[in-house]
Structures are given as structure tokens and as C-alpha cells.
Coordinates of C-alpha atoms in Angstrom, one line a residue:
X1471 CA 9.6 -23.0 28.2
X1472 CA 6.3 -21.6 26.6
X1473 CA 6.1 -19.5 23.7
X1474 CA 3.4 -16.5 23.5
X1475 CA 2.5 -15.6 20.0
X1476 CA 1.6 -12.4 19.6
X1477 CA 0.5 -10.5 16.7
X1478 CA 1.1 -6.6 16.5
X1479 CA -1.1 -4.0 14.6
X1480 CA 1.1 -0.9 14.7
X1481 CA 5.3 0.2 13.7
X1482 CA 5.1 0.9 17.8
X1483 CA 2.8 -0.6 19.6
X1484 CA 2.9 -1.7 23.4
X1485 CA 0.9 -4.6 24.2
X1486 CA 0.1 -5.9 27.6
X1487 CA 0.7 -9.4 27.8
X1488 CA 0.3 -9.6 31.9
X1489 CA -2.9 -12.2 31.3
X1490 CA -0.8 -14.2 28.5
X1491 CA 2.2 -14.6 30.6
X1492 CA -0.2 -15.6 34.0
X1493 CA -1.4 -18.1 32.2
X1494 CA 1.6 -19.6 30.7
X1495 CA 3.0 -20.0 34.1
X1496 CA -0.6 -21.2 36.0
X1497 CA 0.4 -24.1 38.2
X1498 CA 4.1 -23.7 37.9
X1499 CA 6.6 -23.7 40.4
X1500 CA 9.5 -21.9 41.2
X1501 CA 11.2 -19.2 41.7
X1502 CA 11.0 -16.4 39.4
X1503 CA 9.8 -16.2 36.0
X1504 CA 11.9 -14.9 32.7
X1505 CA 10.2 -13.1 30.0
X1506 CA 12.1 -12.7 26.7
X1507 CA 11.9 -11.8 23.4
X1508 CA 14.0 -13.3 20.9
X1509 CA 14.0 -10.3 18.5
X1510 CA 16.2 -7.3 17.5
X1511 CA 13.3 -4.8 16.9
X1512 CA 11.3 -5.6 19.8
X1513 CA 11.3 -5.8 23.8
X1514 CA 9.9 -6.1 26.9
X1515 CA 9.3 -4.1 30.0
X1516 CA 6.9 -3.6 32.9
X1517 CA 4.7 -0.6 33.5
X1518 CA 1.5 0.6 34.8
X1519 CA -0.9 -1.5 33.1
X1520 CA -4.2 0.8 34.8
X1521 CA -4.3 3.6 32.1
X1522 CA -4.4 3.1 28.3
X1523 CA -3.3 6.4 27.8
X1524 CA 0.1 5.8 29.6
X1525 CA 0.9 3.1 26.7
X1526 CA 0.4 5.7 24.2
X1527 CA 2.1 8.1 25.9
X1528 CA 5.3 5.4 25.9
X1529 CA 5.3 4.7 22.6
X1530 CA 5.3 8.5 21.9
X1531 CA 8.1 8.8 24.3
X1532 CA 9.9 6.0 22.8
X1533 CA 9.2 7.9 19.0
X1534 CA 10.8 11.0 20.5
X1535 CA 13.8 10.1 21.8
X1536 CA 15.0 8.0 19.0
X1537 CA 13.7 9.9 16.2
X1538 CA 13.1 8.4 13.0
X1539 CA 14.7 11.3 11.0
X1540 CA 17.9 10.6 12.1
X1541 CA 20.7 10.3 9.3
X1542 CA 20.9 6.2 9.9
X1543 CA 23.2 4.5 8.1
X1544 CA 21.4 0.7 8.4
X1545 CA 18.9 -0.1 6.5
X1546 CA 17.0 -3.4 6.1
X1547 CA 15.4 -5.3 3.5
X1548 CA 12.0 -3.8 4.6
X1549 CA 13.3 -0.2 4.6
X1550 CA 15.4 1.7 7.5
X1551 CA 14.6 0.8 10.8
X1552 CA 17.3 1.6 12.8
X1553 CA 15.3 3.6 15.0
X1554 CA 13.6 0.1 16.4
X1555 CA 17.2 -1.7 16.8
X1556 CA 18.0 1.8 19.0
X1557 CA 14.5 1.7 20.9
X1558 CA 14.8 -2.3 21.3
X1559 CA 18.5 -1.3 23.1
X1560 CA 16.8 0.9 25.6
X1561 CA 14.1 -1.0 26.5
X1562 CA 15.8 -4.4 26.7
X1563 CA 14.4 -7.9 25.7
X1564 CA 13.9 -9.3 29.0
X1565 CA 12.2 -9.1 32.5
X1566 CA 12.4 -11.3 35.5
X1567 CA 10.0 -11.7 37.9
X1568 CA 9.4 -13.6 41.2
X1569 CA 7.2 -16.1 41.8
X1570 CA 4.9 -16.0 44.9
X1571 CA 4.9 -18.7 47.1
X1572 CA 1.2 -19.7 45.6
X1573 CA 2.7 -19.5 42.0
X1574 CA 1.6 -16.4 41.5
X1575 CA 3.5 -13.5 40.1
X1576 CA 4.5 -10.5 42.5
X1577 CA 3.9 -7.6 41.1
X1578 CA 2.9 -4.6 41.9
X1579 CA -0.6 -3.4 42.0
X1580 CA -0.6 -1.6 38.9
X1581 CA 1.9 -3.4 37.0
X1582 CA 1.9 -4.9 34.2
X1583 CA 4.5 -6.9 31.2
X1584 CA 4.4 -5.3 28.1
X1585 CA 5.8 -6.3 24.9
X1586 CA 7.2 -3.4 22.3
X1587 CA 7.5 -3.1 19.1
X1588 CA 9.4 -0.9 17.2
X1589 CA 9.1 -2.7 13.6
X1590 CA 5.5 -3.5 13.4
X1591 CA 3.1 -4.7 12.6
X1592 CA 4.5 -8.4 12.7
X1593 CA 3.5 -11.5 14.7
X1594 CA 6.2 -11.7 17.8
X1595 CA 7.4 -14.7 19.8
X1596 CA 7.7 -14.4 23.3
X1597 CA 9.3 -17.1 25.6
X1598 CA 8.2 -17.4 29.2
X1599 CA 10.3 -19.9 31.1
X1600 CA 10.1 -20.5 34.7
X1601 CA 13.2 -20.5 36.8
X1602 CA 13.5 -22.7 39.7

């Protein structure tokens, strides 16, 4: 297993980690490769990674459907965020992905892995393990 650190600048921010994770599996072999995030307030998904605008546009998205305004009932030690355990649910904290027969990994031609935060800024693990 290989752990990405990654260091987030905004409450919700989505970062592309698509180079981070290529090179963390470089040379591997196998089957298909996980990509999890060990956190409550934070996931991972794949998108189109062509357009910056289309991350900002999630992250908006994500903002609008769970709302921070909300009447939540949990709070933290940092302050209510609720709103970033419900947007972690949605977006889940892992992504599989096959391995090309060359090692590389198949995806599409505009895709790319992304993590998200919800409870930022805060560095993140990531853990990229590849399955054989």
C-alpha cells in the first residue's frame, strides 16, 4: 500500500490526484487498483479532469444539496460539520480501477480521481493499494 499526502486549501475543495495515484502504482502489477480515503469528512470519486470549471461547479453542487444551514444536530470539536459527514456519504471513500495489461490505468479519456473535501483545509491521507 502507498499513502498520498495531500494538503487541501479550501472547506470544499476537489483535487485531482490522477498524476499522484499514476505514480504510486508506476511499475506495479495487477489487476485493479483501490483508492481510499480513510476519513469521515472526505472522499473520492472520478470525473472529468479536462475543465477546471467542472470542479468548481461540483463542489458548488455538492454545497447545494447538503446545505450548510440545515438544523444539524452534530457538532464537532472544530464547529458543526455535519454537512461534510453527509457529503462524504454521497460521494463515497473509495474507487476501484483496472489495471491495463502494461500497468497502466484504464480510464477514460477525460477522466480523472479526485479527492473531496468537505472539512478543509486539512492535510488528507490517501491509500492507493494495488489488487492482484
Amino acid at each position: 500500500m502507498n499513502e498520498l499526502r495531500i494538503r487541501t486549501a479550501r472547506r470544499s475543495h476537489v483535487v485531482d490526484i490522477s498524476s499522484e495515484v499514476r505514480d504510486a502504482v508506476a511499475g506495479a502489477e495487477g489487476s485493479a487498483v483501490l483508492v481510499y480515503v480513510p476519513h469521515t469528512t472526505a472522499g473520492v470519486t472520478i470525473n472529468e479532469h479536462v475543465d477546471p470549471d467542472l470542479v468548481a461547479d461540483l463542489e458548488n453542487a455538492l454545497e447545494t444539496v447538503v446545505r450548510d444551514d440545515w438544523p444539524w444536530r452534530h457538532d464537532d470539536q472544530d464547529g458543526p460539520n455535519a454537512p461534510s459527514h453527509a457529503r462524504a456519504t454521497l460521494v463515497g471513500s473509495s474507487v476501484t480501477i483496472p489495471l491495463r495489461e502494461d500497468g497502466s490505468l484504464a480510464l477514460g479519456t477525460w477522466q480523472g480521481i479526485f479527492l473531496c473535501e468537505f472539512d478543509g483545509p486539512r492535510d488528507r491521507s490517501v491509500y492507493v493499494s494495488v489488487l492482484r
